[in-house]
Amino acid sequence: MAILVLGGAGYIGSHTVYELIDASYDVVVVDNLETGYLQAVHPKCRFYQGDIRNRDFIDSIFNAEAIDGVIHFAANSLVGESMSHPLKYYDNNLCGTKVLLESMVAHNINRIVFSSTAAIYGEPEQVPIVESAPAHPTNCYGETKLAMERMIHWTSFAHDLKFVCLRYFNACGAHFSGEIGEAHNPESHLIPLILQVSNGKRSEISIFGNNYNTKDGTCIRDYVHVTDLAQAHILALDYLIKGGDNAIFNLGNGIGFSVNEVIETARRITGHPIPAKVVPRRPGDPAKLVASSQRARDILGWKPQFSDLEVIISSAWKWHKSHPDGFQDNVNVVALQNKSWE
Ligand code: UFG
């Protein structure tokens, strides 16, 4: 069973590839390496560098490989950047998905698992959030992901294509081997930023507001381990392969942790005092985002294994301690040369 993973050199994509390989799938990875890293690509997959906006390129992959299903992560995903460069997000996220779908239809590839986000909900009216909640994105990133979902929906309506959209809450943690982990440039996510303080890379963590209507005044999020997210993709693929109908699933633990709780847990795990300073709210941050993932549990049989915040932060710390500069300054050239690209 050959699976094409678009964006397989990125954070969630690379972790999903590791789980697919462990589950004995034949994996083909495509990535333009604009934000992904070659070092994150599993050595046992076939890797092609290229951009999904290039129809000839994506056609050449479907001509060369007998693909049974596609997992689509290839997109820009930084909320802040999407607000300052909206057209970059429309171009890469929407145009890329359009070309991909055209090529899939032309090659009769009829299963896609799509990487969506809780950002499509915007400020929720009710928590925990269910999939039928209104979608009112408050940033351009969420807007493009919602439009990608709709593009896949209407393509499915017109053609022989089945899809699963997975709406992630706050992806975090790292592969337990310590080989791959979270690396964004620039970094904007809470847990990596906190661990940069423990690593001596920054002097303190900023807390974006402590006057929200929450238990300690700081924002609450549903932190879900990237390996649990990766497992959900495999379950979603199996679901489609067994003839499952189009579906959308939230992926979160259903447990909310405040910014203060995350910092406190990181202090315990790293043994570093992690100085914190309260600064003004970050525009667009909802007070509380927590998922209901009951549908994924009931229909896919998804059971997150690593919902303990200590386990999440310990795995992230293992990665950050051994890769204080992410992937860039840590290229093991010999290991890379030994990677078995075909
Ligand atoms: N935060 C701080 N200080 C920081 C960074 C973050 O206090 O230096 C706070 C934020 O205000 C927020 C929480 O920590 O309350 C988590 O922030 P992140 O930037 O790590 O994550 P977000 O919740 O903003 O967004 C994440 C993903 C998005 C996705 C969204 C869906 O980054 O891609 O979850 O809920 F869309």
Coordinates of C-alpha atoms and ligand atoms in Angstrom, one line a residue:
M1 CA 0.0 0.0 0.0
A2 CA 1.8 3.2 -1.2
I3 CA 0.9 6.5 0.5
L4 CA 2.0 9.9 -0.8
V5 CA 2.7 12.3 2.0
L6 CA 2.8 15.9 0.7
G7 CA 4.7 18.1 3.2
G8 CA 6.4 15.0 4.8
A9 CA 9.5 17.0 5.8
G10 CA 7.4 19.3 8.1
Y11 CA 6.6 18.9 11.7
I12 CA 3.4 16.9 11.7
G13 CA 4.1 15.4 8.3
S14 CA 7.5 14.0 9.3
H15 CA 6.0 12.4 12.5
T16 CA 3.2 10.9 10.4
V17 CA 5.8 9.4 8.0
Y18 CA 7.6 7.8 10.9
E19 CA 4.4 6.2 12.1
L20 CA 3.4 5.0 8.6
I21 CA 6.8 3.4 8.1
D22 CA 6.5 1.7 11.5
A23 CA 3.1 0.4 10.4
S24 CA 4.8 -1.1 7.2
Y25 CA 3.3 1.3 4.7
D26 CA 5.3 2.1 1.5
V27 CA 5.8 5.9 1.8
V28 CA 6.5 8.5 -0.9
V29 CA 7.3 12.0 0.4
V30 CA 7.0 15.2 -1.5
D31 CA 8.2 18.5 0.0
N32 CA 9.5 21.7 -1.5
L33 CA 11.8 22.1 1.6
E34 CA 10.7 25.8 1.9
T35 CA 9.8 25.2 5.6
G36 CA 10.5 21.5 6.0
Y37 CA 13.8 19.9 6.6
L38 CA 15.5 17.1 4.7
Q39 CA 16.8 15.8 8.0
A40 CA 13.3 15.2 9.1
V41 CA 12.5 12.9 6.2
H42 CA 12.5 9.2 7.2
P43 CA 15.3 7.3 5.5
K44 CA 13.0 4.5 4.4
C45 CA 10.7 6.5 2.2
R46 CA 11.2 7.7 -1.4
F47 CA 11.7 11.4 -1.4
Y48 CA 10.9 13.9 -4.2
Q49 CA 11.7 17.6 -3.8
G50 CA 9.2 19.8 -5.6
D51 CA 6.3 22.1 -5.3
I52 CA 2.7 20.9 -5.6
R53 CA 1.8 24.1 -7.5
N54 CA 3.8 22.7 -10.4
R55 CA 1.3 20.5 -12.3
D56 CA 4.1 18.7 -14.3
F57 CA 5.9 17.9 -11.2
I58 CA 2.9 16.4 -9.3
D59 CA 1.8 14.6 -12.5
S60 CA 5.2 13.0 -12.7
I61 CA 4.9 11.6 -9.1
F62 CA 1.5 10.0 -9.9
N63 CA 3.0 8.6 -13.2
A64 CA 6.0 7.2 -11.4
E65 CA 4.3 5.8 -8.3
A66 CA 1.3 3.6 -7.8
I67 CA -0.4 5.7 -5.1
D68 CA -3.3 4.3 -3.0
G69 CA -3.9 7.4 -0.9
V70 CA -2.7 10.9 -0.3
I71 CA -2.0 12.7 3.0
H72 CA -1.9 16.5 2.4
F73 CA 0.2 18.6 4.8
A74 CA 1.9 20.8 2.2
A75 CA 0.9 24.4 3.3
N76 CA 2.2 27.5 5.1
S77 CA 0.9 27.4 8.7
L78 CA 2.1 30.4 10.7
V79 CA -0.8 32.5 11.9
G80 CA 1.2 35.7 12.4
E81 CA 2.8 35.4 8.9
S82 CA -0.6 34.8 7.3
M83 CA -1.7 38.1 8.6
S84 CA 1.2 40.1 7.1
H85 CA 1.5 38.0 3.9
P86 CA -2.1 36.8 3.1
L87 CA -1.5 36.3 -0.6
K88 CA 1.4 34.0 0.1
Y89 CA -1.1 31.9 2.0
Y90 CA -3.7 32.0 -0.8
D91 CA -1.1 31.2 -3.4
N92 CA 0.6 28.2 -1.6
N93 CA -2.3 26.8 0.3
L94 CA -5.2 27.3 -2.2
C95 CA -3.4 27.1 -5.5
G96 CA -1.3 24.2 -4.3
T97 CA -4.4 22.3 -3.3
K98 CA -6.2 23.1 -6.6
V99 CA -3.3 21.7 -8.7
L100 CA -3.0 18.7 -6.5
L101 CA -6.8 17.9 -6.8
E102 CA -6.7 18.4 -10.6
S103 CA -3.8 15.9 -10.8
M104 CA -5.5 13.4 -8.4
V105 CA -8.7 13.5 -10.5
A106 CA -6.7 13.1 -13.7
H107 CA -4.9 10.0 -12.3
N108 CA -7.9 8.5 -10.6
I109 CA -6.4 8.8 -7.1
N110 CA -9.4 8.9 -4.9
R111 CA -8.5 9.1 -1.2
I112 CA -7.2 12.1 0.6
V113 CA -6.6 12.8 4.3
F114 CA -6.3 16.6 4.8
S115 CA -4.4 18.4 7.5
S116 CA -6.8 21.0 8.8
T117 CA -6.9 23.1 12.0
A118 CA -8.9 24.3 14.9
A119 CA -8.0 27.8 13.6
I120 CA -11.0 27.5 11.2
Y121 CA -13.4 27.9 14.2
G122 CA -12.1 31.3 15.3
E123 CA -13.5 32.5 18.6
P124 CA -15.7 29.6 19.8
E125 CA -19.3 30.1 21.0
Q126 CA -19.1 26.9 23.0
V127 CA -16.3 24.8 24.5
P128 CA -15.6 21.9 24.0
I129 CA -15.8 22.6 20.3
V130 CA -17.6 20.1 18.1
E131 CA -17.2 19.7 14.4
S132 CA -20.6 21.2 13.6
A133 CA -19.6 24.5 15.4
P134 CA -19.7 27.6 13.2
A135 CA -16.5 28.2 11.2
H136 CA -15.5 31.9 11.5
P137 CA -11.7 32.1 11.2
T138 CA -10.1 35.1 12.8
N139 CA -6.9 34.8 10.7
C140 CA -5.9 34.3 7.1
Y141 CA -4.2 30.9 7.9
G142 CA -7.5 29.5 9.2
E143 CA -9.4 31.1 6.3
T144 CA -7.2 29.3 3.7
K145 CA -7.5 26.0 5.6
L146 CA -11.3 26.3 5.6
A147 CA -11.3 27.1 1.9
M148 CA -9.1 24.1 1.2
E149 CA -11.6 21.9 3.1
R150 CA -14.4 23.3 1.0
M151 CA -12.4 22.8 -2.3
I152 CA -11.9 19.2 -1.3
H153 CA -15.6 18.9 -0.5
W154 CA -16.8 20.2 -3.8
T155 CA -14.2 18.2 -5.8
S156 CA -15.4 15.1 -4.0
F157 CA -19.0 16.0 -4.9
A158 CA -18.1 16.2 -8.6
H159 CA -15.6 13.4 -8.9
D160 CA -14.8 10.0 -7.5
L161 CA -12.9 11.2 -4.4
K162 CA -13.3 10.5 -0.7
F163 CA -11.8 12.7 2.0
V164 CA -11.1 13.0 5.7
C165 CA -10.3 16.4 7.2
L166 CA -8.5 16.4 10.5
R167 CA -8.8 19.6 12.5
Y168 CA -5.8 19.7 14.9
F169 CA -5.8 21.6 18.1
N170 CA -2.3 22.5 19.5
A171 CA 0.1 20.0 18.1
C172 CA 3.1 19.6 20.3
G173 CA 5.8 17.2 21.6
A174 CA 8.3 15.2 19.6
H175 CA 9.1 11.7 18.4
F176 CA 10.2 9.6 21.4
S177 CA 13.4 8.6 19.6
G178 CA 14.5 12.2 19.8
E179 CA 15.3 12.1 16.1
I180 CA 12.7 14.5 14.9
G181 CA 10.8 17.3 16.6
E182 CA 9.2 20.7 16.2
A183 CA 11.3 23.3 14.4
H184 CA 9.8 26.5 13.0
N185 CA 11.7 29.5 11.7
P186 CA 10.9 31.9 13.2
E187 CA 9.6 30.0 16.2
S188 CA 6.2 31.3 17.5
H189 CA 4.8 28.3 19.4
L190 CA 4.5 28.3 23.2
I191 CA 6.3 25.0 24.1
P192 CA 9.3 25.4 21.8
L193 CA 9.7 29.0 23.0
I194 CA 9.6 28.0 26.7
L195 CA 12.2 25.3 26.0
Q196 CA 14.5 27.8 24.3
V197 CA 14.6 29.5 27.7
S198 CA 15.6 26.2 29.4
N199 CA 18.3 25.8 26.6
G200 CA 19.7 29.3 27.4
K201 CA 18.7 30.5 23.9
R202 CA 16.4 33.2 25.3
S203 CA 16.2 34.9 28.7
E204 CA 12.5 34.7 29.4
I205 CA 9.1 33.6 28.1
S206 CA 6.4 36.2 27.5
I207 CA 2.9 35.4 28.7
F208 CA 0.5 37.0 26.3
G209 CA -2.1 38.4 28.8
N210 CA -3.1 37.3 32.2
N211 CA -6.5 38.9 32.4
Y212 CA -8.6 36.4 30.4
N213 CA -11.7 34.9 31.8
T214 CA -10.0 31.6 32.7
K215 CA -8.9 29.8 35.9
D216 CA -5.6 31.7 36.2
G217 CA -6.2 34.5 33.7
T218 CA -3.9 33.0 31.0
C219 CA -5.2 31.4 27.8
I220 CA -6.2 27.8 27.7
R221 CA -5.4 25.4 24.9
D222 CA -5.8 21.7 24.1
Y223 CA -2.3 20.4 23.6
V224 CA -2.2 17.1 21.6
H225 CA 0.9 15.0 21.1
V226 CA 2.2 14.9 17.5
T227 CA 2.5 11.1 17.7
D228 CA -1.2 10.9 18.6
L229 CA -2.0 13.1 15.6
A230 CA 0.1 10.9 13.4
Q231 CA -1.8 7.8 14.5
A232 CA -5.0 9.5 13.6
H233 CA -3.9 9.9 10.0
I234 CA -3.3 6.2 9.8
L235 CA -6.7 5.5 11.2
A236 CA -8.2 8.0 8.8
L237 CA -6.5 6.3 5.8
D238 CA -7.7 2.8 7.0
Y239 CA -11.2 4.3 7.3
L240 CA -11.2 5.5 3.7
I241 CA -9.6 2.3 2.4
K242 CA -12.4 0.3 4.1
G243 CA -15.0 2.5 2.3
G244 CA -15.7 5.1 4.9
D245 CA -17.6 8.2 3.8
N246 CA -16.4 11.8 3.7
A247 CA -15.8 13.0 7.3
I248 CA -14.3 15.8 9.4
F249 CA -12.8 15.1 12.8
N250 CA -11.4 17.3 15.6
L251 CA -8.2 16.0 17.1
G252 CA -7.5 17.2 20.7
N253 CA -7.4 15.6 24.1
G254 CA -10.4 17.4 25.5
I255 CA -8.2 18.8 28.3
G256 CA -7.3 22.4 28.6
F257 CA -4.0 23.7 30.1
S258 CA -3.3 27.3 30.8
V259 CA -0.1 29.1 29.7
N260 CA 0.9 29.2 33.3
E261 CA 0.4 25.5 33.7
V262 CA 2.5 24.8 30.7
I263 CA 5.3 27.0 32.0
E264 CA 5.1 25.4 35.5
T265 CA 5.3 21.9 34.0
A266 CA 8.3 22.8 31.9
R267 CA 10.1 24.2 35.0
R268 CA 9.6 20.8 36.7
I269 CA 10.8 18.8 33.7
T270 CA 13.8 20.9 32.7
G271 CA 14.9 22.0 36.2
H272 CA 15.3 25.5 34.9
P273 CA 13.5 28.5 36.6
I274 CA 12.2 29.7 33.2
P275 CA 11.6 33.4 34.0
A276 CA 8.2 34.6 32.7
K277 CA 7.0 38.1 32.0
V278 CA 3.4 39.1 31.4
V279 CA 3.0 41.3 28.3
P280 CA -0.2 42.5 26.5
R281 CA -2.5 40.1 24.9
R282 CA -1.6 38.8 21.4
P283 CA -4.4 40.1 19.0
G284 CA -6.7 37.3 17.8
D285 CA -6.0 34.9 20.7
P286 CA -9.3 33.2 21.9
A287 CA -9.4 32.7 25.7
K288 CA -10.1 29.0 25.5
L289 CA -9.8 26.4 22.8
V290 CA -10.6 22.8 23.8
A291 CA -11.8 20.0 21.5
S292 CA -14.5 17.5 21.6
S293 CA -12.9 14.6 19.8
Q294 CA -15.7 12.2 20.5
R295 CA -16.4 11.7 16.8
A296 CA -12.8 10.6 16.1
R297 CA -12.9 8.3 19.1
D298 CA -16.3 6.8 18.0
I299 CA -15.8 6.5 14.3
L300 CA -12.0 6.1 13.8
G301 CA -11.3 4.4 17.2
W302 CA -8.7 7.1 17.9
K303 CA -7.3 6.9 21.5
P304 CA -4.6 9.5 22.3
Q305 CA -1.9 7.8 24.3
F306 CA 0.2 10.8 25.3
S307 CA -2.2 13.3 26.7
D308 CA -0.2 13.8 30.0
L309 CA 1.3 17.3 29.8
E310 CA 4.5 15.9 31.5
V311 CA 4.9 13.3 28.8
I312 CA 4.3 15.9 26.1
I313 CA 6.9 18.3 27.5
S314 CA 9.4 15.6 28.3
S315 CA 9.4 14.4 24.7
A316 CA 9.7 18.0 23.4
W317 CA 12.6 18.6 25.8
K318 CA 14.4 15.5 24.7
W319 CA 14.4 16.9 21.1
H320 CA 15.2 20.5 22.0
K321 CA 18.1 19.5 24.3
S322 CA 19.7 17.5 21.6
H323 CA 18.8 20.0 18.8
P324 CA 19.1 23.4 20.4
D325 CA 19.2 25.0 17.0
G326 CA 16.6 22.9 15.4
F327 CA 17.7 21.0 12.3
Q328 CA 19.7 23.7 10.6
D329 CA 22.9 23.7 12.7
N330 CA 22.7 20.0 13.4
V331 CA 23.1 18.4 10.1
N332 CA 24.7 15.1 10.4
V333 CA 26.1 14.9 6.9
V334 CA 27.2 11.3 7.1
A335 CA 23.7 10.2 8.3
L336 CA 22.2 12.3 5.5
Q337 CA 24.4 10.8 2.9
N338 CA 23.3 7.4 4.1
K339 CA 19.7 8.2 3.7
S340 CA 18.3 5.9 1.0
W341 CA 16.7 8.3 -1.4
E342 CA 15.6 6.6 -4.6
Ligands
UFG1 N1 1.7 32.2 24.1 C1 2.3 33.0 25.0 N2 3.6 33.4 24.8 C2 4.3 33.0 23.7 C3 3.6 32.2 22.7 C4 2.3 31.8 23.0 O1 1.7 33.3 26.1 O2 5.4 33.5 23.6 C5 0.3 31.7 24.3 C6 -0.7 32.2 23.3 O3 -1.2 33.4 23.6 C7 -1.7 31.0 23.3 C8 -0.9 29.8 23.8 O4 0.3 30.3 24.3 O5 -2.6 31.3 24.3 C9 -0.5 28.9 22.6 O6 0.1 29.7 21.6 P1 0.7 29.0 20.3 O7 1.2 30.1 19.4 O8 1.7 27.9 20.7 O9 -0.5 28.3 19.6 P2 -1.9 28.9 19.1 O10 -2.9 28.4 20.1 O11 -1.9 30.3 18.9 O12 -2.1 28.2 17.7 C10 -2.0 26.9 17.5 C11 -1.2 26.6 16.2 C12 -2.0 27.1 15.0 C13 -3.4 26.6 15.1 C14 -4.1 26.8 16.4 C15 -5.4 26.1 16.5 O13 0.0 27.3 16.2 O14 -1.4 26.7 13.8 O15 -3.2 26.3 17.4 O16 -5.9 26.2 17.7 F1 -4.2 27.2 14.1

